[in-house]
Amino acid sequence: GFNRKPPIVGRYLSSKLLYSYAFKKDEDIVWSAYDAFAWVKNLMFEQAIPVSVHAWFDGLNREDPPLITKEYLTLQVKSNQNMGNWEKTYAADVSDTIVFDFIIDDHDRGKEHNWMADSSHNLLLWDSGLAFNHGPNGRESCIRLLCGPEKWLERPNTKEGESSCTKICRFRSSTINQLYSMSSQFVEFEDTLGGKLKEAMEDDLLDPVFQFNLYYLYGRWPKARFTEDDFFEGLNVKVERLLSHVDQCIQTYGRDRVLIHY
């Protein structure tokens, strides 16, 4: 599995079991009239509901990365101050997290509360429920994910202005080397990231999972689906976008400054 990503498996649950438990026990759910209708329907007419199940963790804490981590990952001069080995290792974990979110097109970790760590302060790749937010390939504008969480953005001076951002240019060397080894420019599809994920998903009960993705084209209608293979190919598209950015960073700052070994 992915490093620091809690193990997840697909399962089918009885609608009667799922809806009866959620309606009675989950105080966080705000039930609309439609939800109440769905609850009655699923209790009366049992069906198999696909769900994902992940490991339970105790002692989780919110740990959104501080600005000094941004300064280090964006190669700002003052970032060299007060950065010990632990801080640089933590920064490399943050960089990996940002890379992961970019590849799966998950914009939800821009919010501070989605940066979670275990009791030993190890960052987790937590809550990827909004992955593939813009379809299989994402958008060119999604490169802004490499700017990190929202609090790292430079705020505009006027109300009409947009927030600008500085994309990270420091990456864990082992991560980038692994992505290069799976680049569609050098290997056949089965050895790319998309190909490896497709093979790994074959053992999951809900394989290939992407058949459940549904997108709204205009407002809330009409709805559209992509083929499952589009998503595996889309992973490779985003890997190439990332590697192109890394190459630009290396040209600007030099390989030794961009690729770190923590």
Short mmCIF file of C-alpha atoms in Angstrom, two decimals:
data_model
loop_
_atom_site.label_atom_id
_atom_site.label_comp_id
_atom_site.label_asym_id
_atom_site.label_seq_id
_atom_site.Cartn_x
_atom_site.Cartn_y
_atom_site.Cartn_z
CA GLY A 1 0.00 0.00 0.00
CA PHE A 2 0.93 3.68 -0.01
CA ASN A 3 3.34 4.75 2.71
CA ARG A 4 1.50 6.39 5.66
CA LYS A 5 -1.90 5.60 4.10
CA PRO A 6 -4.08 3.58 6.53
CA PRO A 7 -5.12 0.23 5.00
CA ILE A 8 -8.48 0.32 3.23
CA VAL A 9 -10.63 -2.51 1.85
CA GLY A 10 -13.88 -2.53 -0.08
CA ARG A 11 -16.95 -4.34 1.25
CA TYR A 12 -20.65 -4.69 0.55
CA LEU A 13 -22.99 -4.10 3.48
CA SER A 14 -26.69 -4.77 3.77
CA SER A 15 -28.65 -1.54 3.33
CA LYS A 16 -30.82 -2.52 6.30
CA LEU A 17 -27.77 -2.83 8.55
CA LEU A 18 -26.08 0.33 7.26
CA TYR A 19 -29.07 2.65 7.34
CA SER A 20 -30.53 1.41 10.60
CA TYR A 21 -27.21 1.91 12.38
CA ALA A 22 -26.36 5.27 10.82
CA PHE A 23 -29.79 6.79 11.41
CA LYS A 24 -29.86 5.82 15.07
CA LYS A 25 -26.23 6.15 16.09
CA ASP A 26 -24.50 8.85 14.02
CA GLU A 27 -25.23 12.23 15.55
CA ASP A 28 -23.03 13.98 12.97
CA ILE A 29 -25.40 13.27 10.08
CA VAL A 30 -27.96 15.96 9.29
CA TRP A 31 -30.87 14.11 7.72
CA SER A 32 -32.82 15.85 4.95
CA ALA A 33 -36.22 14.77 3.65
CA TYR A 34 -34.44 12.90 0.85
CA ASP A 35 -32.23 11.10 3.39
CA ALA A 36 -35.30 10.05 5.35
CA PHE A 37 -36.86 8.70 2.15
CA ALA A 38 -33.66 6.80 1.33
CA TRP A 39 -33.59 5.39 4.87
CA VAL A 40 -37.15 4.05 4.59
CA LYS A 41 -36.53 2.68 1.09
CA ASN A 42 -33.35 0.87 2.07
CA LEU A 43 -34.94 -0.62 5.16
CA MET A 44 -37.89 -1.91 3.17
CA PHE A 45 -35.99 -3.11 0.10
CA GLU A 46 -32.67 -4.61 1.09
CA GLN A 47 -29.74 -4.17 -1.27
CA ALA A 48 -25.96 -4.45 -1.12
CA ILE A 49 -24.28 -1.06 -0.53
CA PRO A 50 -20.60 -0.68 -1.53
CA VAL A 51 -18.50 0.88 1.26
CA SER A 52 -14.83 1.37 2.08
CA VAL A 53 -13.55 0.21 5.46
CA HIS A 54 -10.32 1.54 6.93
CA ALA A 55 -8.31 0.80 10.04
CA TRP A 56 -9.28 2.43 13.34
CA PHE A 57 -6.72 4.78 14.90
CA ASP A 58 -6.51 6.07 18.46
CA GLY A 59 -4.61 9.15 19.52
CA LEU A 60 -4.94 11.11 16.28
CA ASN A 61 -4.07 14.79 16.35
CA ARG A 62 -4.42 17.64 13.91
CA GLU A 63 -0.97 18.69 12.77
CA ASP A 64 -1.09 21.16 9.91
CA PRO A 65 2.41 22.12 8.72
CA PRO A 66 3.81 25.46 9.96
CA LEU A 67 5.10 28.27 7.78
CA ILE A 68 8.73 27.34 8.44
CA THR A 69 8.02 24.10 6.58
CA LYS A 70 6.71 26.11 3.64
CA GLU A 71 9.85 28.25 3.67
CA TYR A 72 12.03 25.16 3.56
CA LEU A 73 10.06 23.40 0.80
CA THR A 74 9.87 26.53 -1.36
CA LEU A 75 13.60 27.20 -0.89
CA GLN A 76 13.20 30.57 0.75
CA VAL A 77 16.52 31.78 2.18
CA LYS A 78 15.42 32.14 5.79
CA SER A 79 14.19 28.54 5.86
CA ASN A 80 17.72 27.31 6.62
CA GLN A 81 17.44 28.73 10.12
CA ASN A 82 16.40 26.43 12.98
CA MET A 83 15.90 23.36 10.76
CA GLY A 84 17.23 20.22 12.42
CA ASN A 85 17.07 16.68 11.09
CA TRP A 86 13.65 16.04 12.63
CA GLU A 87 12.20 19.19 11.07
CA LYS A 88 13.67 18.31 7.67
CA THR A 89 12.29 14.76 7.89
CA TYR A 90 8.89 16.19 8.80
CA ALA A 91 9.14 18.59 5.85
CA ALA A 92 9.90 15.65 3.54
CA ASP A 93 6.74 13.93 4.84
CA VAL A 94 4.77 17.10 4.10
CA SER A 95 6.25 17.18 0.60
CA ASP A 96 5.23 13.55 0.05
CA THR A 97 1.72 14.35 1.24
CA ILE A 98 1.42 17.26 -1.19
CA VAL A 99 2.72 15.04 -4.01
CA PHE A 100 0.19 12.33 -3.11
CA ASP A 101 -2.70 14.81 -3.12
CA PHE A 102 -1.60 16.22 -6.47
CA ILE A 103 -1.46 12.80 -8.12
CA ILE A 104 -4.92 11.81 -6.88
CA ASP A 105 -6.33 15.35 -7.38
CA ASP A 106 -7.53 15.70 -3.78
CA HIS A 107 -8.14 19.36 -2.86
CA ASP A 108 -9.53 18.67 0.59
CA ARG A 109 -6.23 18.87 2.48
CA GLY A 110 -6.10 22.57 1.82
CA LYS A 111 -8.13 22.76 5.01
CA GLU A 112 -6.05 22.61 8.17
CA HIS A 113 -8.24 20.03 9.92
CA ASN A 114 -7.39 17.36 7.33
CA TRP A 115 -3.72 17.24 8.31
CA MET A 116 -3.67 14.37 10.78
CA ALA A 117 -0.82 12.67 12.65
CA ASP A 118 -0.64 9.64 14.90
CA SER A 119 0.43 9.69 18.55
CA SER A 120 4.10 9.68 17.47
CA HIS A 121 3.58 12.78 15.26
CA ASN A 122 3.86 10.78 12.05
CA LEU A 123 1.77 12.43 9.33
CA LEU A 124 -0.94 10.22 7.87
CA LEU A 125 -2.45 10.36 4.41
CA TRP A 126 -5.83 10.81 6.00
CA ASP A 127 -9.25 11.25 4.37
CA SER A 128 -8.91 11.09 0.59
CA GLY A 129 -12.66 11.04 0.01
CA LEU A 130 -12.53 13.90 -2.51
CA ALA A 131 -9.89 12.35 -4.74
CA PHE A 132 -10.22 12.66 -8.53
CA ASN A 133 -12.18 15.83 -7.94
CA HIS A 134 -11.93 16.96 -11.56
CA GLY A 135 -12.16 13.66 -13.37
CA PRO A 136 -9.39 11.25 -14.39
CA ASN A 137 -6.81 13.80 -15.57
CA GLY A 138 -7.56 16.73 -13.29
CA ARG A 139 -7.10 20.23 -14.64
CA GLU A 140 -4.00 22.20 -15.54
CA SER A 141 -4.93 24.62 -12.74
CA CYS A 142 -4.63 21.77 -10.21
CA ILE A 143 -0.89 22.44 -10.22
CA ARG A 144 -1.80 24.87 -7.41
CA LEU A 145 -2.09 21.83 -5.16
CA LEU A 146 1.71 21.97 -5.05
CA CYS A 147 1.35 25.24 -3.12
CA GLY A 148 0.35 23.30 0.00
CA PRO A 149 -2.42 24.14 2.50
CA GLU A 150 -4.47 27.30 2.23
CA LYS A 151 -2.70 29.06 5.08
CA TRP A 152 0.49 28.98 2.97
CA LEU A 153 -1.09 31.13 0.24
CA GLU A 154 -0.07 34.75 -0.14
CA ARG A 155 -3.18 36.83 0.38
CA PRO A 156 -4.07 39.56 -2.14
CA ASN A 157 -3.83 43.22 -1.22
CA THR A 158 -7.33 43.96 -2.55
CA LYS A 159 -10.65 42.23 -2.25
CA GLU A 160 -10.74 41.72 -6.03
CA GLY A 161 -7.34 40.05 -6.19
CA GLU A 162 -6.72 36.32 -6.16
CA SER A 163 -4.45 34.55 -3.73
CA SER A 164 -1.06 33.80 -5.23
CA CYS A 165 1.10 30.94 -4.14
CA THR A 166 4.61 29.55 -4.32
CA LYS A 167 4.79 25.91 -5.35
CA ILE A 168 7.10 23.62 -3.40
CA CYS A 169 10.42 22.79 -5.04
CA ARG A 170 11.88 20.35 -2.52
CA PHE A 171 11.00 16.68 -2.78
CA ARG A 172 12.11 13.45 -1.16
CA SER A 173 14.64 11.92 -3.52
CA SER A 174 13.36 8.36 -3.08
CA THR A 175 9.80 9.47 -3.94
CA ILE A 176 10.82 11.22 -7.15
CA ASN A 177 13.13 8.37 -8.17
CA GLN A 178 10.28 5.92 -7.73
CA LEU A 179 7.95 8.07 -9.83
CA TYR A 180 10.61 8.36 -12.54
CA SER A 181 10.89 4.56 -12.55
CA MET A 182 7.14 4.40 -13.31
CA SER A 183 7.09 7.21 -15.87
CA SER A 184 5.06 6.40 -18.98
CA GLN A 185 7.91 7.91 -21.00
CA PHE A 186 10.19 5.03 -20.07
CA VAL A 187 8.08 1.95 -19.24
CA GLU A 188 5.06 0.08 -20.57
CA PHE A 189 1.63 0.72 -19.05
CA GLU A 190 1.74 -2.28 -16.68
CA ASP A 191 4.83 -0.83 -15.00
CA THR A 192 3.43 2.69 -14.61
CA LEU A 193 1.71 3.94 -11.48
CA GLY A 194 -1.67 3.54 -13.14
CA GLY A 195 -0.84 0.03 -14.27
CA LYS A 196 0.40 -1.01 -10.83
CA LEU A 197 -2.70 0.39 -9.13
CA LYS A 198 -4.94 -1.40 -11.62
CA GLU A 199 -3.21 -4.68 -10.82
CA ALA A 200 -3.35 -4.08 -7.06
CA MET A 201 -7.07 -3.30 -7.18
CA GLU A 202 -7.86 -6.67 -8.74
CA ASP A 203 -7.83 -8.25 -5.28
CA ASP A 204 -10.39 -5.80 -3.87
CA LEU A 205 -14.03 -6.82 -3.65
CA LEU A 206 -15.13 -3.54 -5.29
CA ASP A 207 -12.57 -3.69 -8.11
CA PRO A 208 -11.94 -1.42 -9.95
CA VAL A 209 -13.78 1.09 -7.65
CA PHE A 210 -13.75 3.88 -10.25
CA GLN A 211 -17.06 2.62 -11.63
CA PHE A 212 -18.69 4.42 -8.68
CA ASN A 213 -17.33 7.86 -9.64
CA LEU A 214 -20.07 10.19 -10.87
CA TYR A 215 -19.63 13.77 -12.07
CA TYR A 216 -22.00 16.68 -12.57
CA LEU A 217 -21.40 18.49 -15.85
CA TYR A 218 -23.54 21.61 -15.28
CA GLY A 219 -24.83 22.24 -11.77
CA ARG A 220 -26.39 18.99 -10.62
CA TRP A 221 -27.44 17.72 -14.05
CA PRO A 222 -26.59 16.00 -16.37
CA LYS A 223 -24.38 13.39 -14.74
CA ALA A 224 -21.47 11.67 -16.43
CA ARG A 225 -19.11 8.77 -15.88
CA PHE A 226 -15.68 7.98 -17.25
CA THR A 227 -14.36 4.53 -18.06
CA GLU A 228 -12.32 2.87 -15.34
CA ASP A 229 -9.22 2.81 -17.54
CA ASP A 230 -9.45 6.60 -17.91
CA PHE A 231 -8.56 6.94 -14.22
CA PHE A 232 -5.57 4.62 -14.39
CA GLU A 233 -4.29 6.53 -17.41
CA GLY A 234 -5.06 9.80 -15.64
CA LEU A 235 -2.71 8.90 -12.81
CA ASN A 236 0.10 8.65 -15.34
CA VAL A 237 -0.83 12.02 -16.85
CA LYS A 238 -0.51 13.66 -13.43
CA VAL A 239 2.77 11.88 -12.68
CA GLU A 240 4.19 13.41 -15.88
CA ARG A 241 2.94 16.87 -14.86
CA LEU A 242 4.60 16.50 -11.49
CA LEU A 243 7.90 15.31 -12.94
CA SER A 244 7.87 18.22 -15.36
CA HIS A 245 7.56 20.60 -12.40
CA VAL A 246 10.38 18.80 -10.58
CA ASP A 247 12.59 19.14 -13.67
CA GLN A 248 11.89 22.89 -13.73
CA CYS A 249 12.84 23.14 -10.05
CA ILE A 250 16.10 21.29 -10.71
CA GLN A 251 16.93 23.63 -13.59
CA THR A 252 16.30 26.63 -11.34
CA TYR A 253 17.87 25.52 -8.05
CA GLY A 254 20.03 22.49 -8.83
CA ARG A 255 19.47 18.81 -8.11
CA ASP A 256 21.23 18.84 -4.72
CA ARG A 257 18.88 21.51 -3.34
CA VAL A 258 15.67 20.10 -4.83
CA LEU A 259 16.02 16.39 -4.04
CA ILE A 260 16.46 15.76 -0.30
CA HIS A 261 17.41 12.52 1.46
CA TYR A 262 15.47 12.66 4.75
#
